[in-house]
mmCIF file of C-alpha atoms in Angstrom:
data_model
loop_
_atom_site.group_PDB
_atom_site.id
_atom_site.type_symbol
_atom_site.label_atom_id
_atom_site.label_comp_id
_atom_site.label_asym_id
_atom_site.label_seq_id
_atom_site.Cartn_x
_atom_site.Cartn_y
_atom_site.Cartn_z
ATOM 1 C CA MET A 1027 60.217 -10.668 -52.267
ATOM 2 C CA GLN A 1028 59.346 -8.291 -55.128
ATOM 3 C CA LEU A 1029 62.542 -6.381 -55.954
ATOM 4 C CA GLN A 1030 61.333 -4.378 -58.950
ATOM 5 C CA LEU A 1031 60.011 -0.908 -58.121
ATOM 6 C CA SER A 1032 56.515 0.079 -59.178
ATOM 7 C CA ASP A 1033 55.976 3.163 -61.337
ATOM 8 C CA GLU A 1034 54.870 5.020 -58.218
ATOM 9 C CA ASP A 1035 58.012 4.061 -56.326
ATOM 10 C CA ARG A 1036 60.251 5.022 -59.269
ATOM 11 C CA GLU A 1037 58.565 8.420 -59.353
ATOM 12 C CA PHE A 1038 59.072 8.723 -55.593
ATOM 13 C CA ARG A 1039 62.766 7.913 -56.002
ATOM 14 C CA ALA A 1040 63.111 10.587 -58.694
ATOM 15 C CA THR A 1041 61.436 13.152 -56.411
ATOM 16 C CA MET A 1042 63.799 12.335 -53.541
ATOM 17 C CA ARG A 1043 66.845 12.425 -55.803
ATOM 18 C CA GLU A 1044 65.931 15.826 -57.222
ATOM 19 C CA PHE A 1045 65.280 17.251 -53.762
ATOM 20 C CA PHE A 1046 68.486 16.002 -52.169
ATOM 21 C CA THR A 1047 70.671 17.107 -55.077
ATOM 22 C CA THR A 1048 69.139 20.566 -55.480
ATOM 23 C CA LYS A 1049 67.802 21.772 -52.113
ATOM 24 C CA VAL A 1050 70.596 20.849 -49.703
ATOM 25 C CA PRO A 1051 73.582 23.240 -50.043
ATOM 26 C CA GLN A 1052 76.244 21.842 -52.395
ATOM 27 C CA GLU A 1053 79.111 22.894 -50.104
ATOM 28 C CA ILE A 1054 77.703 20.731 -47.315
ATOM 29 C CA ARG A 1055 77.287 17.728 -49.613
ATOM 30 C CA ASP A 1056 80.840 18.207 -50.899
ATOM 31 C CA LYS A 1057 82.155 18.029 -47.331
ATOM 32 C CA VAL A 1058 80.332 14.738 -46.763
ATOM 33 C CA ALA A 1059 81.482 13.263 -50.077
ATOM 34 C CA GLU A 1060 85.106 14.174 -49.338
ATOM 35 C CA GLY A 1061 85.015 12.978 -45.729
ATOM 36 C CA ARG A 1062 85.610 16.436 -44.292
ATOM 37 C CA GLU A 1063 84.332 17.449 -40.837
ATOM 38 C CA LEU A 1064 80.920 19.123 -40.652
ATOM 39 C CA SER A 1065 80.313 22.126 -38.409
ATOM 40 C CA LYS A 1066 77.269 22.431 -36.154
ATOM 41 C CA GLU A 1067 75.948 25.047 -38.577
ATOM 42 C CA ASP A 1068 76.267 22.590 -41.488
ATOM 43 C CA ILE A 1069 74.288 19.898 -39.652
ATOM 44 C CA VAL A 1070 71.581 22.342 -38.554
ATOM 45 C CA ALA A 1071 71.258 23.914 -42.025
ATOM 46 C CA SER A 1072 70.936 20.520 -43.696
ATOM 47 C CA GLN A 1073 68.313 19.257 -41.259
ATOM 48 C CA LYS A 1074 66.290 22.464 -41.518
ATOM 49 C CA ALA A 1075 66.230 22.092 -45.304
ATOM 50 C CA LEU A 1076 64.858 18.574 -44.889
ATOM 51 C CA ASN A 1077 62.397 19.569 -42.185
ATOM 52 C CA ASP A 1078 61.012 22.494 -44.200
ATOM 53 C CA ALA A 1079 60.115 19.988 -46.927
ATOM 54 C CA GLY A 1080 58.722 17.456 -44.447
ATOM 55 C CA TYR A 1081 61.606 15.027 -44.998
ATOM 56 C CA ALA A 1082 63.436 15.159 -41.635
ATOM 57 C CA VAL A 1083 61.354 12.651 -39.630
ATOM 58 C CA PRO A 1084 59.280 10.558 -42.051
ATOM 59 C CA HIS A 1085 59.272 7.611 -39.611
ATOM 60 C CA TRP A 1086 57.509 9.584 -36.848
ATOM 61 C CA PRO A 1087 53.736 9.499 -36.401
ATOM 62 C CA VAL A 1088 52.039 11.797 -38.933
ATOM 63 C CA GLN A 1089 50.586 14.092 -36.242
ATOM 64 C CA TYR A 1090 54.133 14.928 -35.127
ATOM 65 C CA GLY A 1091 55.601 15.609 -38.558
ATOM 66 C CA GLY A 1092 55.978 12.114 -40.000
ATOM 67 C CA GLN A 1093 54.979 10.966 -43.461
ATOM 68 C CA ASP A 1094 52.463 8.294 -44.290
ATOM 69 C CA TRP A 1095 55.026 6.505 -46.434
ATOM 70 C CA THR A 1096 55.441 2.808 -47.021
ATOM 71 C CA GLN A 1097 58.445 1.068 -45.524
ATOM 72 C CA LEU A 1098 59.910 0.855 -49.028
ATOM 73 C CA GLN A 1099 59.528 4.605 -49.530
ATOM 74 C CA ARG A 1100 61.332 5.261 -46.259
ATOM 75 C CA HIS A 1101 64.104 2.994 -47.450
ATOM 76 C CA ILE A 1102 64.316 4.867 -50.769
ATOM 77 C CA TRP A 1103 64.372 8.196 -48.893
ATOM 78 C CA ASN A 1104 67.320 7.034 -46.799
ATOM 79 C CA GLU A 1105 69.144 5.473 -49.736
ATOM 80 C CA GLU A 1106 68.852 8.558 -51.951
ATOM 81 C CA MET A 1107 69.838 10.862 -49.083
ATOM 82 C CA GLN A 1108 73.035 8.912 -48.475
ATOM 83 C CA ALA A 1109 73.762 8.569 -52.192
ATOM 84 C CA ALA A 1110 73.535 12.381 -52.553
ATOM 85 C CA SER A 1111 75.997 12.846 -49.661
ATOM 86 C CA VAL A 1112 73.378 14.630 -47.562
ATOM 87 C CA PRO A 1113 74.102 14.498 -43.796
ATOM 88 C CA PRO A 1114 71.463 12.312 -42.153
ATOM 89 C CA PRO A 1115 69.137 14.083 -39.671
ATOM 90 C CA LEU A 1116 70.777 14.179 -36.235
ATOM 91 C CA ALA A 1117 70.236 10.691 -34.836
ATOM 92 C CA PHE A 1118 70.013 11.854 -31.200
ATOM 93 C CA ASN A 1119 66.960 13.900 -32.178
ATOM 94 C CA THR A 1120 65.269 11.961 -34.930
ATOM 95 C CA SER A 1121 66.081 8.286 -34.273
ATOM 96 C CA MET A 1122 66.468 8.297 -30.490
ATOM 97 C CA ILE A 1123 64.588 10.765 -28.282
ATOM 98 C CA GLY A 1124 61.979 11.810 -30.863
ATOM 99 C CA PRO A 1125 60.433 8.344 -31.300
ATOM 100 C CA VAL A 1126 60.724 7.782 -27.517
ATOM 101 C CA LEU A 1127 58.749 10.939 -26.732
ATOM 102 C CA ALA A 1128 56.150 10.060 -29.356
ATOM 103 C CA GLN A 1129 55.749 6.605 -27.785
ATOM 104 C CA PHE A 1130 56.230 7.207 -24.038
ATOM 105 C CA GLY A 1131 56.105 10.984 -23.437
ATOM 106 C CA SER A 1132 53.287 12.883 -21.758
ATOM 107 C CA ASP A 1133 51.126 15.189 -23.888
ATOM 108 C CA GLU A 1134 53.001 18.147 -22.400
ATOM 109 C CA LEU A 1135 56.408 16.708 -23.377
ATOM 110 C CA LYS A 1136 55.193 15.960 -26.905
ATOM 111 C CA GLU A 1137 53.794 19.472 -27.294
ATOM 112 C CA ARG A 1138 56.940 21.104 -25.949
ATOM 113 C CA PHE A 1139 59.680 19.063 -27.575
ATOM 114 C CA LEU A 1140 58.704 17.186 -30.720
ATOM 115 C CA ALA A 1141 58.521 20.094 -33.195
ATOM 116 C CA PRO A 1142 61.848 21.726 -32.158
ATOM 117 C CA THR A 1143 63.429 18.269 -32.005
ATOM 118 C CA ALA A 1144 62.501 17.622 -35.656
ATOM 119 C CA SER A 1145 63.698 21.059 -36.781
ATOM 120 C CA LEU A 1146 66.896 20.867 -34.702
ATOM 121 C CA ASP A 1147 66.022 24.049 -32.841
ATOM 122 C CA ILE A 1148 66.879 21.850 -29.843
ATOM 123 C CA TRP A 1149 70.099 19.797 -30.051
ATOM 124 C CA TRP A 1150 69.821 16.654 -27.930
ATOM 125 C CA SER A 1151 72.699 14.757 -26.352
ATOM 126 C CA GLN A 1152 72.623 11.156 -25.160
ATOM 127 C CA GLY A 1153 73.379 10.422 -21.496
ATOM 128 C CA PHE A 1154 73.589 6.645 -21.276
ATOM 129 C CA SER A 1155 77.252 5.522 -21.003
ATOM 130 C CA GLU A 1156 79.085 5.704 -17.678
ATOM 131 C CA PRO A 1157 82.767 5.145 -16.804
ATOM 132 C CA ASP A 1158 82.280 1.946 -14.807
ATOM 133 C CA ALA A 1159 79.274 0.520 -16.641
ATOM 134 C CA GLY A 1160 80.946 -0.250 -19.964
ATOM 135 C CA SER A 1161 78.604 -2.240 -22.169
ATOM 136 C CA ASP A 1162 76.599 -3.294 -19.116
ATOM 137 C CA LEU A 1163 74.230 -0.349 -19.254
ATOM 138 C CA ALA A 1164 72.129 -1.660 -16.363
ATOM 139 C CA SER A 1165 75.072 -1.084 -14.003
ATOM 140 C CA LEU A 1166 74.789 2.698 -14.283
ATOM 141 C CA ARG A 1167 75.254 4.616 -11.017
ATOM 142 C CA THR A 1168 74.048 8.154 -11.728
ATOM 143 C CA ARG A 1169 71.397 8.720 -9.041
ATOM 144 C CA ALA A 1170 68.165 10.698 -9.076
ATOM 145 C CA VAL A 1171 66.457 11.231 -5.709
ATOM 146 C CA LYS A 1172 63.004 12.775 -5.399
ATOM 147 C CA ASP A 1173 62.939 16.008 -3.369
ATOM 148 C CA GLY A 1174 59.532 17.663 -3.386
ATOM 149 C CA ASP A 1175 58.446 18.035 -7.011
ATOM 150 C CA ASP A 1176 62.026 17.830 -8.308
ATOM 151 C CA TRP A 1177 64.566 15.113 -8.944
ATOM 152 C CA VAL A 1178 68.086 15.791 -7.627
ATOM 153 C CA VAL A 1179 70.660 14.210 -9.934
ATOM 154 C CA ASN A 1180 74.282 13.325 -9.129
ATOM 155 C CA GLY A 1181 76.709 11.323 -11.244
ATOM 156 C CA GLN A 1182 78.713 11.218 -14.447
ATOM 157 C CA LYS A 1183 78.117 10.247 -18.048
ATOM 158 C CA THR A 1184 80.860 9.690 -20.604
ATOM 159 C CA TRP A 1185 81.454 9.375 -24.357
ATOM 160 C CA THR A 1186 78.725 11.949 -24.942
ATOM 161 C CA THR A 1187 79.115 12.534 -28.660
ATOM 162 C CA LEU A 1188 78.944 16.214 -29.719
ATOM 163 C CA GLY A 1189 77.775 17.067 -26.198
ATOM 164 C CA GLN A 1190 79.494 20.434 -26.563
ATOM 165 C CA TYR A 1191 76.600 21.447 -28.830
ATOM 166 C CA GLY A 1192 73.848 20.019 -26.620
ATOM 167 C CA ASP A 1193 70.899 22.078 -25.365
ATOM 168 C CA TRP A 1194 69.234 19.132 -23.576
ATOM 169 C CA ILE A 1195 70.365 15.640 -22.646
ATOM 170 C CA PHE A 1196 68.197 12.531 -22.267
ATOM 171 C CA THR A 1197 69.574 10.436 -19.424
ATOM 172 C CA LEU A 1198 69.112 7.117 -17.720
ATOM 173 C CA VAL A 1199 69.314 7.503 -13.942
ATOM 174 C CA ARG A 1200 68.993 5.120 -11.021
ATOM 175 C CA THR A 1201 65.828 5.899 -9.083
ATOM 176 C CA ASP A 1202 65.640 2.726 -6.981
ATOM 177 C CA PRO A 1203 68.904 1.082 -5.826
ATOM 178 C CA ASP A 1204 67.125 -1.669 -3.843
ATOM 179 C CA VAL A 1205 65.591 -3.685 -6.686
ATOM 180 C CA LYS A 1206 66.989 -5.727 -9.584
ATOM 181 C CA LYS A 1207 69.276 -3.293 -11.379
ATOM 182 C CA GLN A 1208 67.223 -3.213 -14.600
ATOM 183 C CA ALA A 1209 64.069 -2.465 -12.592
ATOM 184 C CA GLY A 1210 65.377 0.640 -10.808
ATOM 185 C CA ILE A 1211 66.155 2.898 -13.780
ATOM 186 C CA SER A 1212 64.209 5.916 -15.102
ATOM 187 C CA MET A 1213 64.641 8.362 -17.998
ATOM 188 C CA LEU A 1214 64.965 12.086 -17.304
ATOM 189 C CA LEU A 1215 65.286 15.013 -19.711
ATOM 190 C CA ILE A 1216 67.803 17.526 -18.392
ATOM 191 C CA ASP A 1217 68.357 21.116 -19.542
ATOM 192 C CA MET A 1218 72.130 21.345 -20.010
ATOM 193 C CA THR A 1219 72.133 24.986 -18.856
ATOM 194 C CA LEU A 1220 70.907 24.033 -15.354
ATOM 195 C CA PRO A 1221 73.259 24.759 -12.430
ATOM 196 C CA GLY A 1222 75.397 21.703 -11.662
ATOM 197 C CA VAL A 1223 75.664 20.423 -15.252
ATOM 198 C CA GLU A 1224 79.242 20.474 -16.549
ATOM 199 C CA VAL A 1225 80.485 19.299 -19.962
ATOM 200 C CA ARG A 1226 84.172 18.353 -20.074
ATOM 201 C CA PRO A 1227 85.818 17.610 -23.442
ATOM 202 C CA ILE A 1228 87.686 14.347 -24.079
ATOM 203 C CA GLU A 1229 90.610 15.048 -26.385
ATOM 204 C CA LEU A 1230 91.092 12.367 -29.029
ATOM 205 C CA ILE A 1231 94.453 11.026 -30.182
ATOM 206 C CA ASP A 1232 94.313 13.207 -33.310
ATOM 207 C CA GLY A 1233 93.548 16.323 -31.252
ATOM 208 C CA GLY A 1234 89.898 16.329 -32.234
ATOM 209 C CA HIS A 1235 86.955 17.053 -29.925
ATOM 210 C CA GLU A 1236 84.039 14.748 -30.669
ATOM 211 C CA VAL A 1237 83.130 13.213 -27.305
ATOM 212 C CA ASN A 1238 82.714 14.507 -23.772
ATOM 213 C CA GLU A 1239 82.138 13.731 -20.122
ATOM 214 C CA VAL A 1240 78.984 15.221 -18.589
ATOM 215 C CA TRP A 1241 78.920 15.686 -14.812
ATOM 216 C CA PHE A 1242 75.835 16.271 -12.667
ATOM 217 C CA THR A 1243 76.267 17.798 -9.208
ATOM 218 C CA ASP A 1244 73.039 18.317 -7.235
ATOM 219 C CA VAL A 1245 71.175 19.191 -10.430
ATOM 220 C CA ARG A 1246 67.514 19.917 -9.704
ATOM 221 C CA VAL A 1247 65.356 18.574 -12.517
ATOM 222 C CA PRO A 1248 61.622 19.388 -12.551
ATOM 223 C CA GLY A 1249 59.503 16.290 -11.939
ATOM 224 C CA ASP A 1250 57.603 16.697 -15.202
ATOM 225 C CA MET A 1251 60.809 15.988 -17.146
ATOM 226 C CA LEU A 1252 60.395 12.274 -16.378
ATOM 227 C CA VAL A 1253 59.676 10.225 -19.513
ATOM 228 C CA GLY A 1254 57.118 7.468 -18.978
ATOM 229 C CA GLU A 1255 56.721 6.024 -15.494
ATOM 230 C CA VAL A 1256 59.223 5.878 -12.636
ATOM 231 C CA ASN A 1257 61.507 2.833 -13.082
ATOM 232 C CA GLN A 1258 60.318 2.272 -16.668
ATOM 233 C CA GLY A 1259 63.673 3.438 -18.034
ATOM 234 C CA TRP A 1260 65.001 0.010 -19.010
ATOM 235 C CA THR A 1261 62.008 -0.652 -21.267
ATOM 236 C CA ILE A 1262 62.401 2.792 -22.853
ATOM 237 C CA ALA A 1263 66.145 2.278 -23.304
ATOM 238 C CA LYS A 1264 65.607 -1.000 -25.168
ATOM 239 C CA PHE A 1265 63.112 0.741 -27.463
ATOM 240 C CA LEU A 1266 65.553 3.609 -28.085
ATOM 241 C CA LEU A 1267 68.577 1.385 -28.670
ATOM 242 C CA GLY A 1268 66.619 -0.756 -31.112
ATOM 243 C CA ASN A 1269 65.922 2.347 -33.187
ATOM 244 C CA GLU A 1270 69.543 3.435 -32.869
ATOM 245 C CA ARG A 1271 70.754 0.072 -34.173
ATOM 246 C CA VAL A 1272 68.568 0.396 -37.264
ATOM 247 C CA GLY A 1273 70.230 3.731 -37.929
ATOM 248 C CA VAL A 1274 73.794 2.517 -37.489
ATOM 249 C CA ALA A 1275 73.734 0.324 -40.603
ATOM 250 C CA PRO A 1276 74.491 3.094 -43.106
ATOM 251 C CA VAL A 1277 74.107 0.973 -46.230
ATOM 252 C CA GLY A 1278 73.745 3.935 -48.589
ATOM 253 C CA SER A 1279 76.840 5.809 -47.455
ATOM 254 C CA THR A 1280 78.875 2.593 -47.268
ATOM 255 C CA LYS A 1281 77.861 1.811 -50.868
ATOM 256 C CA ARG A 1282 78.871 5.329 -51.884
ATOM 257 C CA ASN A 1283 82.266 4.981 -50.205
ATOM 258 C CA LEU A 1284 82.804 1.533 -51.718
ATOM 259 C CA ALA A 1285 82.047 2.912 -55.195
ATOM 260 C CA ARG A 1286 84.532 5.704 -54.477
ATOM 261 C CA ALA A 1287 87.212 3.226 -53.378
ATOM 262 C CA LYS A 1288 86.573 1.202 -56.529
ATOM 263 C CA ARG A 1289 86.853 4.281 -58.761
ATOM 264 C CA LEU A 1290 90.059 5.473 -57.081
ATOM 265 C CA ALA A 1291 91.541 1.969 -57.313
ATOM 266 C CA GLN A 1292 90.674 1.895 -61.009
ATOM 267 C CA GLU A 1293 92.459 5.218 -61.526
ATOM 268 C CA SER A 1294 95.556 4.087 -59.610
ATOM 269 C CA GLY A 1295 95.696 0.657 -61.255
ATOM 270 C CA LEU A 1296 95.180 -1.174 -57.962
ATOM 271 C CA LEU A 1297 91.920 -2.676 -59.172
ATOM 272 C CA SER A 1298 93.896 -4.837 -61.604
ATOM 273 C CA ASP A 1299 95.284 -6.662 -58.560
ATOM 274 C CA PRO A 1300 93.124 -9.846 -58.346
ATOM 275 C CA LEU A 1301 93.239 -9.901 -54.550
ATOM 276 C CA TYR A 1302 92.056 -6.295 -54.264
ATOM 277 C CA ALA A 1303 89.368 -6.828 -56.901
ATOM 278 C CA ALA A 1304 88.132 -9.884 -54.995
ATOM 279 C CA ARG A 1305 87.872 -7.839 -51.773
ATOM 280 C CA VAL A 1306 85.777 -5.239 -53.591
ATOM 281 C CA ALA A 1307 83.493 -7.889 -55.126
ATOM 282 C CA GLU A 1308 83.011 -9.614 -51.775
ATOM 283 C CA LEU A 1309 82.075 -6.357 -50.060
ATOM 284 C CA GLU A 1310 79.634 -5.472 -52.845
ATOM 285 C CA ASN A 1311 77.876 -8.809 -52.338
ATOM 286 C CA GLU A 1312 77.807 -8.461 -48.557
ATOM 287 C CA LEU A 1313 76.391 -4.932 -48.837
ATOM 288 C CA LEU A 1314 73.619 -6.187 -51.103
ATOM 289 C CA ALA A 1315 72.773 -8.888 -48.555
ATOM 290 C CA LEU A 1316 72.744 -6.300 -45.761
ATOM 291 C CA GLU A 1317 70.507 -4.007 -47.809
ATOM 292 C CA LEU A 1318 67.959 -6.806 -48.257
ATOM 293 C CA THR A 1319 68.184 -7.653 -44.550
ATOM 294 C CA ALA A 1320 67.513 -3.996 -43.686
ATOM 295 C CA LEU A 1321 64.351 -4.128 -45.797
ATOM 296 C CA ARG A 1322 63.210 -7.270 -43.981
ATOM 297 C CA VAL A 1323 63.884 -5.711 -40.561
ATOM 298 C CA VAL A 1324 61.962 -2.531 -41.402
ATOM 299 C CA ALA A 1325 59.076 -4.478 -42.909
ATOM 300 C CA ASN A 1326 58.755 -6.604 -39.754
ATOM 301 C CA SER A 1327 58.905 -3.765 -37.222
ATOM 302 C CA ALA A 1328 55.446 -3.648 -35.660
ATOM 303 C CA GLU A 1329 53.843 -0.454 -34.310
ATOM 304 C CA GLY A 1330 57.128 1.404 -34.275
ATOM 305 C CA ALA A 1331 58.923 -1.224 -32.216
ATOM 306 C CA PRO A 1332 62.196 -2.324 -33.877
ATOM 307 C CA HIS A 1333 62.586 -5.973 -34.884
ATOM 308 C CA PRO A 1334 65.150 -7.908 -32.786
ATOM 309 C CA ALA A 1335 67.123 -8.463 -36.002
ATOM 310 C CA SER A 1336 68.143 -4.792 -35.808
ATOM 311 C CA SER A 1337 71.130 -6.200 -33.881
ATOM 312 C CA VAL A 1338 72.204 -7.937 -37.107
ATOM 313 C CA LEU A 1339 72.139 -4.588 -38.906
ATOM 314 C CA LYS A 1340 74.211 -2.937 -36.217
ATOM 315 C CA LEU A 1341 76.777 -5.750 -36.173
ATOM 316 C CA LYS A 1342 77.168 -6.313 -39.903
ATOM 317 C CA GLY A 1343 76.706 -2.669 -40.851
ATOM 318 C CA THR A 1344 79.627 -1.539 -38.720
ATOM 319 C CA VAL A 1345 81.854 -4.402 -39.891
ATOM 320 C CA LEU A 1346 81.307 -3.469 -43.554
ATOM 321 C CA GLN A 1347 81.695 0.236 -42.839
ATOM 322 C CA GLN A 1348 85.096 -0.458 -41.296
ATOM 323 C CA ALA A 1349 86.141 -2.804 -44.111
ATOM 324 C CA VAL A 1350 85.421 -0.166 -46.765
ATOM 325 C CA SER A 1351 87.417 2.446 -44.833
ATOM 326 C CA GLU A 1352 90.340 -0.013 -44.865
ATOM 327 C CA LEU A 1353 90.050 -0.319 -48.652
ATOM 328 C CA LEU A 1354 90.452 3.450 -48.991
ATOM 329 C CA VAL A 1355 93.573 3.401 -46.803
ATOM 330 C CA ASP A 1356 95.050 0.739 -49.080
ATOM 331 C CA VAL A 1357 94.283 2.823 -52.183
ATOM 332 C CA ALA A 1358 95.851 5.913 -50.618
ATOM 333 C CA GLY A 1359 99.044 4.022 -49.754
ATOM 334 C CA PRO A 1360 101.782 6.351 -48.414
ATOM 335 C CA GLN A 1361 99.466 9.344 -48.894
ATOM 336 C CA SER A 1362 97.321 7.984 -46.052
ATOM 337 C CA VAL A 1363 99.924 9.079 -43.493
ATOM 338 C CA GLY A 1364 100.986 12.378 -45.017
ATOM 339 C CA GLY A 1365 100.244 15.111 -47.480
ATOM 340 C CA ASP A 1366 96.741 16.480 -47.910
ATOM 341 C CA GLY A 1367 93.527 15.739 -49.756
ATOM 342 C CA TRP A 1368 91.420 12.581 -49.540
ATOM 343 C CA GLY A 1369 94.393 10.274 -49.005
ATOM 344 C CA ALA A 1370 95.471 12.077 -45.838
ATOM 345 C CA ARG A 1371 91.917 11.823 -44.467
ATOM 346 C CA SER A 1372 91.658 8.091 -45.086
ATOM 347 C CA THR A 1373 93.676 6.932 -42.060
ATOM 348 C CA PRO A 1374 91.960 9.249 -39.515
ATOM 349 C CA THR A 1375 88.608 8.075 -40.898
ATOM 350 C CA TYR A 1376 89.671 4.429 -40.633
ATOM 351 C CA LEU A 1377 90.837 4.918 -37.043
ATOM 352 C CA ASN A 1378 87.750 6.911 -36.067
ATOM 353 C CA LEU A 1379 85.447 4.160 -37.330
ATOM 354 C CA ARG A 1380 86.956 1.654 -34.847
ATOM 355 C CA LYS A 1381 84.454 3.184 -32.386
ATOM 356 C CA ALA A 1382 81.578 1.836 -34.468
ATOM 357 C CA SER A 1383 82.183 -1.564 -32.879
ATOM 358 C CA ILE A 1384 81.310 -0.079 -29.496
ATOM 359 C CA TYR A 1385 78.629 2.589 -29.796
ATOM 360 C CA GLY A 1386 74.951 1.686 -30.036
ATOM 361 C CA GLY A 1387 75.686 -1.398 -27.950
ATOM 362 C CA SER A 1388 79.003 -3.166 -28.540
ATOM 363 C CA ASN A 1389 79.233 -5.806 -31.258
ATOM 364 C CA GLU A 1390 79.917 -8.411 -28.566
ATOM 365 C CA VAL A 1391 76.597 -7.516 -26.919
ATOM 366 C CA GLN A 1392 74.850 -7.691 -30.311
ATOM 367 C CA ARG A 1393 76.196 -11.221 -30.791
ATOM 368 C CA GLN A 1394 74.723 -12.206 -27.426
ATOM 369 C CA ILE A 1395 71.344 -10.685 -28.371
ATOM 370 C CA ILE A 1396 71.367 -12.497 -31.719
ATOM 371 C CA ALA A 1397 72.257 -15.785 -30.025
ATOM 372 C CA LYS A 1398 69.502 -15.509 -27.408
ATOM 373 C CA THR A 1399 66.593 -13.758 -29.148
ATOM 374 C CA ILE A 1400 67.015 -14.833 -32.776
ATOM 375 C CA LEU A 1401 68.852 -18.161 -32.714
ATOM 376 C CA GLY A 1402 67.422 -19.319 -29.368
ATOM 377 C CA LEU A 1403 70.773 -20.536 -28.095
#
C-alpha cells in the first residue's frame, strides 16, 4: 500500500484543513474540543456550513450532492474534520437514511427528501431498536397493516437517540408475521408530527436527555412512504447498518483525544509513569492499525455497499474510543468526580461511551459476524 500522499492529495488536505478551521464557527469547535454538549442549533449550523460548501455528503452519488472524490480524499476529509473538532454531519441523515434513499428509494422519495436531508432541514431519527428485541433486530414486533392506500402502524421503538429533535423517523416494521422473521420486515418513513406518534424521554443517570421511546398508536402512514419493496426491509437494514458501522470508528476524534490525554499527562507529570506511557504507546499503535484497516475497508466497498469488515471497525473503534476516555479519567484523578472544567467532564464522558459497545449492533453481534463472514468459522 502506498502511504505517501501525492502532491494533489497534499493540496486537497490543505484545502480541507483551511475550510474546517476557518468556516465552521470557532465556538462550536471549542465545544467539541472540550467535550461540552452541543445544542441542536450547533449541529444544524455546522452541517449547513459544510453543505453550503458541498462537504456534507461527499460519499453520496454526485447527482444528489456527493463529490467525485477518491476513497483517499474522503478519508482525508473525515480525518481533517475530526482533527479540527468539527461536529460530523448528523449520521442519521448522512450515513444512514440518505444512502438508503439513494440506493433503494423511489424517484419521488429521492426528489422530496435527499436535498433537505443533506442540509439538515429535515432531522431524521432512527426507529430500529425495540424493548424486547435487544440485539436480535429481526425479532421486532412493531406492526404495519395495509388499509387502503395507507399503512396503519402500532408498536414501540426505544433508545431513539436525539428523537426529541426529530422531524421524521425511518422505521423497520413487521408487514408479514407468517414468514421467516427476517423475510417479513419493511422500511417505512414516518412523519413524527402525525397523530398517534408520541416521543417519551428516557432520563439518564446523570439527568441528561439523549435517548427516547417512540410510540405508534394507529398511525396512518401514506403508502408511498415505503422504502423499496414490501418485505425488503431486512436487506435495507443490513445495508444501512453496514454504513453505520463504518461511521462508528471515529479514528480522527479518538486520535485527537489521545493526543489531548498525552499532553495533559505530560503537564501533570503522569506521563513519566512507565505504565501510563506504555498504555499511551499501545493505543497509538492500535489506532494506526485501525486507521489502515479503515482505508482497506473503504477501498474494498463496491458500488456503495459496505465491506463486511466494517464490523471490525465498529468493534475495534469503540474499544479504543472507550480506552482513551479511561486515560483521561486517570489524568483527571480526583477532579474527575468533582469541581469543574475538563476533569469534571471526563467521568460522564467515560460512562456515556459505555453505550458504544451496544449501538450500531452490539460488539457481541459484531464478533459473530466477523467469525462467520470473514473468518468462515
